[in-house]
Coordinates of C-alpha atoms and ligand atoms in Angstrom, one line a residue:
X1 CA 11.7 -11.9 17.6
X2 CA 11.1 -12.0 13.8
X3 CA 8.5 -9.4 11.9
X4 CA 7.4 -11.4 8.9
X5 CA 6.4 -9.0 5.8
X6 CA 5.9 -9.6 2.1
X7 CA 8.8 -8.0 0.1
X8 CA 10.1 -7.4 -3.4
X9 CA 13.3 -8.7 -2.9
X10 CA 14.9 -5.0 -4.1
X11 CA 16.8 -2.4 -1.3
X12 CA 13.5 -0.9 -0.3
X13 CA 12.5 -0.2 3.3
X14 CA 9.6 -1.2 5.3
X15 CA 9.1 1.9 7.1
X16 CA 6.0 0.2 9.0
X17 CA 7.3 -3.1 10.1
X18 CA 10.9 -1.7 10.8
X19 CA 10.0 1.6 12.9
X20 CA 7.6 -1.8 15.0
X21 CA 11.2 -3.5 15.2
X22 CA 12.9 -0.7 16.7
X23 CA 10.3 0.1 19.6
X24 CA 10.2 -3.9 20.5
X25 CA 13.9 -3.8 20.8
X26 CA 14.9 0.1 21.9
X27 CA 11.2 0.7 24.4
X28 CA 10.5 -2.8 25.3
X29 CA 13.6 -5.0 24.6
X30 CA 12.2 -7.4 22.7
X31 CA 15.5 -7.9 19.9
X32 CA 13.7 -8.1 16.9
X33 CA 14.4 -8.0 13.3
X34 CA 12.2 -7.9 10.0
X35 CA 12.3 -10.3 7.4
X36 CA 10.8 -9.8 3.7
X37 CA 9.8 -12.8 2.4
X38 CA 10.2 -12.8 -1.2
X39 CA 7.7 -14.6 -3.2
X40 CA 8.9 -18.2 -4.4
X41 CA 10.8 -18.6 -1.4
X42 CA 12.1 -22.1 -0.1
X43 CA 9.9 -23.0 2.7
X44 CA 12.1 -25.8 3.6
X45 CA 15.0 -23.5 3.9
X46 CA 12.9 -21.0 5.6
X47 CA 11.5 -23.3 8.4
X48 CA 14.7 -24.2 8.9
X49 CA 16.1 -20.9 9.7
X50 CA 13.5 -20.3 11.5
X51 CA 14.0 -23.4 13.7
X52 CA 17.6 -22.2 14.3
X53 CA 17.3 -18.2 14.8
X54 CA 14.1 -19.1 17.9
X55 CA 16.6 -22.1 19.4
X56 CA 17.3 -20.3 22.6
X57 CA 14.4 -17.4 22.4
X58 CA 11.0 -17.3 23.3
X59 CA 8.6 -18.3 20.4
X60 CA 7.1 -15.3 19.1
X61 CA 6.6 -14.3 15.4
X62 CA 4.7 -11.4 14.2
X63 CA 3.2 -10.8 10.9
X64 CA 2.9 -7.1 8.5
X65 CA 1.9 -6.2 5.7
X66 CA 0.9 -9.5 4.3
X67 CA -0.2 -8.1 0.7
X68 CA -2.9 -10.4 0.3
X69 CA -0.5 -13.4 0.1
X70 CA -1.8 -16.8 0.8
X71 CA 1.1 -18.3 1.7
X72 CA 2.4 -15.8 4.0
X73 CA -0.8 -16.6 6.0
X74 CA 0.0 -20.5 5.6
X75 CA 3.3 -19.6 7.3
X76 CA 2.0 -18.2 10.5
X77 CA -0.5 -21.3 10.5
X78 CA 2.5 -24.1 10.2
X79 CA 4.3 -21.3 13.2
X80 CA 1.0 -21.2 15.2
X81 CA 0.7 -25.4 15.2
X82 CA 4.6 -25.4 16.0
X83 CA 4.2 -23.7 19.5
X84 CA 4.5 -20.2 18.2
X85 CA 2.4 -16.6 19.9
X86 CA 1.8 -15.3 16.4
X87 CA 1.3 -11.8 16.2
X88 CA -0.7 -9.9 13.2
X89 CA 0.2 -6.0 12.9
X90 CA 0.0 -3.4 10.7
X91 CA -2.0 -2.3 7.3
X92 CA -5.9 -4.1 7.8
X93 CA -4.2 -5.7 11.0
X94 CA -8.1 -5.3 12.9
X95 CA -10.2 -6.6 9.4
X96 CA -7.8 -9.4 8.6
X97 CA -8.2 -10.7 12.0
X98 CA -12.0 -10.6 12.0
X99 CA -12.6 -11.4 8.2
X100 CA -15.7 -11.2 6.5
X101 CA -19.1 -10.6 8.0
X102 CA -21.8 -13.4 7.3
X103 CA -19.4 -16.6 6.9
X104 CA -21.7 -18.3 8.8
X105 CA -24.4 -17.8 5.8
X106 CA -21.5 -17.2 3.4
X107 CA -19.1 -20.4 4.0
X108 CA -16.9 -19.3 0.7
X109 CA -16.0 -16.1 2.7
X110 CA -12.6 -15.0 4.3
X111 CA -13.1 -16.2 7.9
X112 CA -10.3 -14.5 9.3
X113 CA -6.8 -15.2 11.2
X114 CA -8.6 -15.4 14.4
X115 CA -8.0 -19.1 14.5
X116 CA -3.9 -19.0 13.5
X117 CA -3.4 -15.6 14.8
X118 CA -3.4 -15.0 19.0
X119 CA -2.8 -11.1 19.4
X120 CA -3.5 -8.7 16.7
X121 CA -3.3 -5.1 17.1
X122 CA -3.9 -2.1 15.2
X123 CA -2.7 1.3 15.2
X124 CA 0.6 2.3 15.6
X125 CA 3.2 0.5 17.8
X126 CA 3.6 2.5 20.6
X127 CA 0.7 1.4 22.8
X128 CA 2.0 -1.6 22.4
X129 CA 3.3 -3.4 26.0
X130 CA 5.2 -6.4 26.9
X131 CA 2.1 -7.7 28.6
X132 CA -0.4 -7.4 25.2
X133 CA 2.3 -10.5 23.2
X134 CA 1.7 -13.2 26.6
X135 CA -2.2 -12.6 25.3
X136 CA -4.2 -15.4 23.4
X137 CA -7.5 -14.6 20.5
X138 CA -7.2 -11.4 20.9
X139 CA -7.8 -7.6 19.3
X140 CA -6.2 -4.7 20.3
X141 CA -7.3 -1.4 18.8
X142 CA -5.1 1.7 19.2
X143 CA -5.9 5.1 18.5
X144 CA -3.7 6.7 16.0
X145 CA -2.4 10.4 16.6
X146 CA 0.0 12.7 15.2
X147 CA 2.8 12.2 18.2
X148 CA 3.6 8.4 17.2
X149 CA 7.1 6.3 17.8
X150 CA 8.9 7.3 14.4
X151 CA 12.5 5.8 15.1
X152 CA 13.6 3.6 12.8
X153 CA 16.5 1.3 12.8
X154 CA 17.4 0.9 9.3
X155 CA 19.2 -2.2 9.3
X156 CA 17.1 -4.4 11.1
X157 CA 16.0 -5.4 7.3
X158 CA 16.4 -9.1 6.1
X159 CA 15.2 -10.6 2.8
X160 CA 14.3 -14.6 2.3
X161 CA 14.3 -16.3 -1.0
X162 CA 16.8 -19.1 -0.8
X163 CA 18.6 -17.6 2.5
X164 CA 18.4 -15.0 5.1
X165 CA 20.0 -12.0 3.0
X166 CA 21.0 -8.6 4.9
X167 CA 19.8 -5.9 3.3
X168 CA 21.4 -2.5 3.1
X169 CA 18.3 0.1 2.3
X170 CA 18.9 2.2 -0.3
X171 CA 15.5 3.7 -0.2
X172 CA 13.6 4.8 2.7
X173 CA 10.6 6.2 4.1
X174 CA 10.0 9.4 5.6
X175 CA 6.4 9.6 6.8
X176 CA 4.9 12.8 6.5
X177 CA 1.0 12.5 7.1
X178 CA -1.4 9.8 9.1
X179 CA -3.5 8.4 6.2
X180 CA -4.6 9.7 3.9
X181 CA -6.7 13.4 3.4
X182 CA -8.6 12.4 0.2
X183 CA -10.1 9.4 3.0
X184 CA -11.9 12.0 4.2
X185 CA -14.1 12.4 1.0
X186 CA -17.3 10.9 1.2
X187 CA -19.3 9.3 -1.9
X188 CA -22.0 7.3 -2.6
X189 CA -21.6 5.7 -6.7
X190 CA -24.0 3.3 -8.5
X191 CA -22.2 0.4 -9.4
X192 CA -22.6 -1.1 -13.1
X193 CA -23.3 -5.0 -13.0
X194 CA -19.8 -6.6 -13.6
X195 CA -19.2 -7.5 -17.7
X196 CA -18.7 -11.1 -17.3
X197 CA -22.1 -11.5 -15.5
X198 CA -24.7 -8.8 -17.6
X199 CA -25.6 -11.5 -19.8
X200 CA -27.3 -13.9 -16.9
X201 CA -29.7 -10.4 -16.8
X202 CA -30.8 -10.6 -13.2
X203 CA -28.0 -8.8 -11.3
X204 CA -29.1 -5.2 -10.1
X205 CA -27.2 -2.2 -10.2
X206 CA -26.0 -1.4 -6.8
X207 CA -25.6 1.8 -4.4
X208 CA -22.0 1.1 -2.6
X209 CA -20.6 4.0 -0.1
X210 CA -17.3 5.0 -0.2
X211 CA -14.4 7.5 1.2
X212 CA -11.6 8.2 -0.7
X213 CA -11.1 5.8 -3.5
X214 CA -13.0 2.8 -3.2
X215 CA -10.6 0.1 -4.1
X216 CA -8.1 1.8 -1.4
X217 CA -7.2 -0.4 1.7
X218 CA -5.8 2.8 3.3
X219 CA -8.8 4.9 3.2
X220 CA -11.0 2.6 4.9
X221 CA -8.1 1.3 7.1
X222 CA -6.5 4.0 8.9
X223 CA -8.6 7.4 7.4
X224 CA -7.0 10.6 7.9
X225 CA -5.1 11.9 11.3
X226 CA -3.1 15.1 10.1
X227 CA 0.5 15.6 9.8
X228 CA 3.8 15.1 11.7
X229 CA 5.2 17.5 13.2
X230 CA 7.9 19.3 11.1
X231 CA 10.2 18.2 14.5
X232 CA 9.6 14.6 13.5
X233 CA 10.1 15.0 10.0
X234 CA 13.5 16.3 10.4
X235 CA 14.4 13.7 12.9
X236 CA 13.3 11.0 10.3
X237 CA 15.5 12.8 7.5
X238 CA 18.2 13.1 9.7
X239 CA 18.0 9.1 11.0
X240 CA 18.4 8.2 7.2
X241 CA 20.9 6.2 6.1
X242 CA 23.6 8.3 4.1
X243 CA 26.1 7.0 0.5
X244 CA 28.8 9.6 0.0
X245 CA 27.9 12.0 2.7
X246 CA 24.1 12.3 1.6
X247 CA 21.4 10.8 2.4
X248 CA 19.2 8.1 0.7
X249 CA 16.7 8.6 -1.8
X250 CA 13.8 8.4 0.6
X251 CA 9.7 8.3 -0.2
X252 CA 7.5 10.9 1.3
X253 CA 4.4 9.1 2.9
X254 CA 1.8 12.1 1.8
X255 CA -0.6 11.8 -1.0
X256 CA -0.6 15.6 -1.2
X257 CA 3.0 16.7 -0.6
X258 CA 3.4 19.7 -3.3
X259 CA 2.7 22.9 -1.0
X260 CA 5.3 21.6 2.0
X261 CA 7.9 20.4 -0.5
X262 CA 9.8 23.9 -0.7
X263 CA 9.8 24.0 3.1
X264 CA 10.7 20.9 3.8
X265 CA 14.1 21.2 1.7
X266 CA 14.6 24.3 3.2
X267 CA 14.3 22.5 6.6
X268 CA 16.4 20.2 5.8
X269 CA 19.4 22.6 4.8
X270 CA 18.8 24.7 7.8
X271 CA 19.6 21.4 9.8
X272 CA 22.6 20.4 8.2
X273 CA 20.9 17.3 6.1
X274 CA 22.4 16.7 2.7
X275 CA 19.8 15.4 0.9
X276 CA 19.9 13.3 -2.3
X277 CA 16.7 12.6 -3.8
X278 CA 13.2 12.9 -2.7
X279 CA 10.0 10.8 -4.4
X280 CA 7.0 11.2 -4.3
X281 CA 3.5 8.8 -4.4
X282 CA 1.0 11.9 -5.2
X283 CA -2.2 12.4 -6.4
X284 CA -2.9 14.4 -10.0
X285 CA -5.4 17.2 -8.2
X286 CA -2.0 18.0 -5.7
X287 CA -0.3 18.0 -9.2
X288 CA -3.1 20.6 -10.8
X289 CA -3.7 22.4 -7.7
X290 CA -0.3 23.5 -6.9
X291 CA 1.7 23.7 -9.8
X292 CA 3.1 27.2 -8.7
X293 CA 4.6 25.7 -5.8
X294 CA 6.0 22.6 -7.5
X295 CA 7.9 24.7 -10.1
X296 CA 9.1 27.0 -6.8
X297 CA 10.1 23.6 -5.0
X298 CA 11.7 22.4 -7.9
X299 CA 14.1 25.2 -8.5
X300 CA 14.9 24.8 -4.6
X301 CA 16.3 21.2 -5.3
X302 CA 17.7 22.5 -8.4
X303 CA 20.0 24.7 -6.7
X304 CA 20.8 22.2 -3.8
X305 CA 21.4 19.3 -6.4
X306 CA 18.6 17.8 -5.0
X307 CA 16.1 15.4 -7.3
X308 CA 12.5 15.1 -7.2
X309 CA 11.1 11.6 -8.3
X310 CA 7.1 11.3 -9.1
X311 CA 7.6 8.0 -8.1
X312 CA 4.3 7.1 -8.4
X313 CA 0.7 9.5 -9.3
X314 CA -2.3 7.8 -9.3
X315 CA -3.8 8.2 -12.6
X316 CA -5.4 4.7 -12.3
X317 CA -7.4 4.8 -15.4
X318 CA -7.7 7.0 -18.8
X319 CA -11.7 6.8 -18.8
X320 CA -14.2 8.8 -17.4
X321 CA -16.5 6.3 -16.6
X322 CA -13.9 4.3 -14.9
X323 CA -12.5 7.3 -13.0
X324 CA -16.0 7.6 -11.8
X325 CA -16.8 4.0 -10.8
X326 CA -13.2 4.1 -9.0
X327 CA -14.2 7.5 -6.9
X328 CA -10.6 8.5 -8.0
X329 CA -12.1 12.4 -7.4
X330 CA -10.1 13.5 -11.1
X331 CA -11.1 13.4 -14.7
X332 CA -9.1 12.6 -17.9
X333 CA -8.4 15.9 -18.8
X334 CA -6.9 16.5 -15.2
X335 CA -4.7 13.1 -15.8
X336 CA -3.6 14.8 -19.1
X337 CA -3.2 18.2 -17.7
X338 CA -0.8 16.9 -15.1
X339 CA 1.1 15.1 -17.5
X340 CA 1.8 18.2 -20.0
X341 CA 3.0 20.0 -16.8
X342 CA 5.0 17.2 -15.7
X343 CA 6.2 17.0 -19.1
X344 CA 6.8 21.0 -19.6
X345 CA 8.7 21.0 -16.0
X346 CA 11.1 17.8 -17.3
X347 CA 11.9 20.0 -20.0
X348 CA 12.9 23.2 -17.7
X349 CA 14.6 21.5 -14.5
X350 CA 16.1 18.3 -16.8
X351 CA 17.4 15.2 -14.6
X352 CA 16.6 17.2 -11.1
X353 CA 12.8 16.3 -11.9
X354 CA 12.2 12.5 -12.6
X355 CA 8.9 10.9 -13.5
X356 CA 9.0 8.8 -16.4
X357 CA 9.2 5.1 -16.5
X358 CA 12.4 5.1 -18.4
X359 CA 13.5 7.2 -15.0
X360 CA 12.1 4.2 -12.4
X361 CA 8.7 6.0 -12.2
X362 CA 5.7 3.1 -11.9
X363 CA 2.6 4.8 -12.0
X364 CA -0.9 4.0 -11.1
X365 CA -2.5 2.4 -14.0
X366 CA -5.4 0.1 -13.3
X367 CA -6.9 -2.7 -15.6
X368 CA -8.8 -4.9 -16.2
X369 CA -11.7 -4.0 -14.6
X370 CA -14.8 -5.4 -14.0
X371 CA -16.3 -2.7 -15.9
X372 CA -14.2 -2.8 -19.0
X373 CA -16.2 -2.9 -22.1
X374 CA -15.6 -1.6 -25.7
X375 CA -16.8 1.8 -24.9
X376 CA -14.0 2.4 -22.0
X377 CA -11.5 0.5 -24.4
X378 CA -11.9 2.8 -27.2
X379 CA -11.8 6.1 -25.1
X380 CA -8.6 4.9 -22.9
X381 CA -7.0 3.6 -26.0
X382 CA -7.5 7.0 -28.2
X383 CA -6.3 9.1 -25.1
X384 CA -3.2 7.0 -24.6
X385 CA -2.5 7.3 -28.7
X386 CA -3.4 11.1 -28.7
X387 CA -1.2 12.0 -25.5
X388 CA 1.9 9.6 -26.4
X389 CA 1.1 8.2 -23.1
X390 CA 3.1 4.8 -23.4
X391 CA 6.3 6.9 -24.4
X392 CA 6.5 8.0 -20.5
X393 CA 4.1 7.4 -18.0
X394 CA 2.2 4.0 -18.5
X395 CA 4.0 1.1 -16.6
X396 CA 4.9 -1.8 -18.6
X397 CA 2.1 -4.1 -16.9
X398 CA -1.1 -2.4 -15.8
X399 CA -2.1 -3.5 -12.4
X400 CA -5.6 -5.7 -12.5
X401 CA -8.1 -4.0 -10.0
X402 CA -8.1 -5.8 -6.6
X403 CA -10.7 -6.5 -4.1
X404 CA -9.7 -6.5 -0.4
X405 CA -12.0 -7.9 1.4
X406 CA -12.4 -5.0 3.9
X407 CA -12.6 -2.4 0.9
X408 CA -15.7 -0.8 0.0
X409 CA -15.4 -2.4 -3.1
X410 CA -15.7 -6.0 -0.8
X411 CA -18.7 -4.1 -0.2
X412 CA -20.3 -4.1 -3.4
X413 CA -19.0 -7.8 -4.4
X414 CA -21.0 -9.2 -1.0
X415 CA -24.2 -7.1 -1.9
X416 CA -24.0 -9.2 -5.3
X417 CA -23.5 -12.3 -3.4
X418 CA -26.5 -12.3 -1.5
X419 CA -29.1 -10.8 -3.9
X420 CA -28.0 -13.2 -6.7
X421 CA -26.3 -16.3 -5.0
X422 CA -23.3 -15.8 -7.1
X423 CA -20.2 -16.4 -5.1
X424 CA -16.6 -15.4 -5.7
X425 CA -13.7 -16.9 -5.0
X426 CA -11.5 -15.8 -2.2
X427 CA -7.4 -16.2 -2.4
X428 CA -5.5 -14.8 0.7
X429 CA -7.1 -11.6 2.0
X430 CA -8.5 -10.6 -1.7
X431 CA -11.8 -11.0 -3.8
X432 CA -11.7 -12.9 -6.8
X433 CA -14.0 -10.1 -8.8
X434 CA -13.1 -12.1 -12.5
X435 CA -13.7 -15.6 -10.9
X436 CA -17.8 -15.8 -10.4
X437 CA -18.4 -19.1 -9.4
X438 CA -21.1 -20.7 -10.9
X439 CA -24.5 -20.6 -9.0
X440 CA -25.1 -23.8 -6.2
X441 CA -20.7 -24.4 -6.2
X442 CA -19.5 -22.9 -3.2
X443 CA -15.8 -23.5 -3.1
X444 CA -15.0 -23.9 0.4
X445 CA -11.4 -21.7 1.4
X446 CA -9.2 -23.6 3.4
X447 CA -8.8 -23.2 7.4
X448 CA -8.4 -19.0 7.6
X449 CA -8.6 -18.1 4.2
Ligands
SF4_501 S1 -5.7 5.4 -3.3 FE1 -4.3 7.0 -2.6 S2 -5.5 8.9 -2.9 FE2 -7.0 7.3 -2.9 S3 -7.7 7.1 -0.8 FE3 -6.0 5.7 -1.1 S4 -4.2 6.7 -0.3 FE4 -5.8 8.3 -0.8

């Protein structure tokens, strides 16, 4: 069986859709394998491959983390009319299967893969049984807990552009908490009217609820479950591939991983794991909060030879306002404050601590937004000058705000659909926020979309 996934094309993992691989093949015998398909890929050679690899095996194809993209779902449709049992798993499995509410009233809307997808299931893999793929139009909803399947297989991994391409991972993914804490944090924020539509003068303010940040599909999505067990994290470490007798750089899954960082190396030597490189996708306040421990962590990995990537912080936006709107739960000063100690750290542990751009760091840096206007320009632009920020920590692209559809921000864009008949467009599983359609033109989204 093939596990279809979006994919970058570079030596990355999928810790999600590979650890799904390894329980279909080691728990249920399903041989199964994951293949990234890179965007501009050849369908024609794809199909093809695809017609070959199911010759003599039962026709089922499962879907992950489909990132929104449109033609990944036009995939499993053309699979689903072939004959296929499609399969939808993973991130926003359980929304993306049910769509939007209202499409009866709201035509435009995402209608969900209901129609091209016949088992989707959410949670993690373990629950799954051989039984649950034979099903047709239907949800399955696991529970997620801390003791969950955490085997992976790491070369189970296949890229397609032009070809089916093996790929040997040369970073991994070492899951260390269930979601994410900062989900936990509840909010409720007063929406400004979008820029491109304040000048029509009759759409309202509006209240929109959030937890955790409210453009995050994780928050909503899975919340919060706690932490692995230390066990399980060693047994992930120790699973890792390994170059030269160490092992691969690896990502810790855990937005607030600064306090267990010490111990964590320190389990790691008292197993007998050579480490190489660990990186990080953090939030600032972790940054602020803890800064004691991070400069005790880092002389650890110092002393082992070990590096410590801030692969990626969320910063997200060098305004106030937009901070604010975004429910990112920091302030500009704390974004600047955890840069000087980033910066004051680079200069005391040298190329053991790794977090510029230059250095393969890609930070979170969000715009446009629908709330851009010359007063958020000005202050973003006059922080970035003052603070040197485009010397080491802004990406080279920002990355344009989007709008799942199961977001709390799909939230707010629906409550302006219906109390001013503006609708917006709708491309894959994402909101077209910067693409109002005029009032009375409802674009109609093709079958699923
Ligand atoms: S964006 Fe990051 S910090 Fe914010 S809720 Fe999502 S996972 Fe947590």
């Amino acid at each position: 069986m093939i596990i279809f996934t979006h994919h970058s094309g570079e030596s990355h993992g999928i810790l999600g859709a590979q650890v799904a691989a390894t329980f279909l093949h080691r728990k249920l015998s399903i041989h199964s394998i994951v293949v990234g398909i890179e965007r501009n890929f050849s369908k024609e050679q794809l199909l093809r491959f695809i017609g070959e690899h199911y010759e003599k095996q039962e026709k089922i194809a499962a879907f992950s983390h489909l990132c929104g993209r449109a033609d990944l779902i036009d995939l499993a449709r053309e699979l689903k009319e072939d004959g296929f049992t499609t399969v939808l798993g993973g991130p926003q499995a359980r929304q993306d299967y049910s769509g939007e509410p209202d499409t009866d009233s709201f035509p435009h809307r995402f209608k969900g893969l209901n129609s091209i997808v016949d088992v989707a299931f959410q949670g993690p893999v373990d629950s799954l049984i051989l039984e649950d793929l034979g099903g047709k139009r239907r949800l399955l909803d696991y529970p997620w807990t801390r003791d969950i399947f955490l085997e992976v297989d790491w070369s189970n991994l296949y890229t397609f552009s032009e070809g089916l391409r093996h790929v040997d991972v040369r970073l991994g993914q070492v899951l260390s908490t269930i979601g994410c804490a900062y989900a936990c944090k509840r909010q409720t924020i007063v929406l400004p009217v979008p820029v491109n539509l304040q000048e029509r003068g009759d759409v309202p303010e509006l209240e929109v609820k959030s937890q955790g940040c409210i453009f995050c599909d994780v928050s909503r999505d899975k919340g919060y479950h706690g932490t692995v067990e230390t066990e399980k994290l060693i047994l992930q470490m120790a699973a890792l591939p390994e170059i030269d007798g160490r092992k691969i750089p690896f990502e810790l899954i855990d937005e607030y991983p600064i306090r267990s960082l010490g111990k964590l190396i320190e389990e790691a030597e008292r197993h007998g794991i050579e480490l190489s490189q660990i990186n990080l996708v953090c939030r600032v306040d972790d940054i602020n909060a803890h800064s004691a421990d991070l400069e005790e962590a880092l002389s650890l990995a110092q002393r082992r030879d070990i590096k410590v990537m801030f692969a990626s912080i969320g910063f997200e936006s060098f305004s106030d306002r937009l901070l604010r709107y975004l429910c990112k739960g920091i302030t500009v000063a704390e974004n600047v404050r955890c840069v000087e100690t980033l910066r004051r750290m680079k200069d005391r542990f040298g190329s053991h601590l790794l977090y510029r751009r230059d250095e393969g760091a890609n930070h979170g840096f969000i715009r446009p937004t629908p709330w851009d206007d010359g007063e958020t320009m000005r202050e973003m632009d006059r922080t970035i000058f003052l603070h040197r920020l485009f010397e080491d920590i802004l990406p080279d692209h920002s990355t344009p705000l989007i709008i799942h559809h199961a977001s709390y921000l799909g939230d707010w864009i629906r409550q302006i659909e219906s109390t001013t008949g503006t609708t917006f467009g709708r491309v894959g599983t994402w909101i077209e926020w910067w693409n109002p359609l005029p009032q009375g033109e409802r674009r109609m989204p093709a079958e699923g979309r």
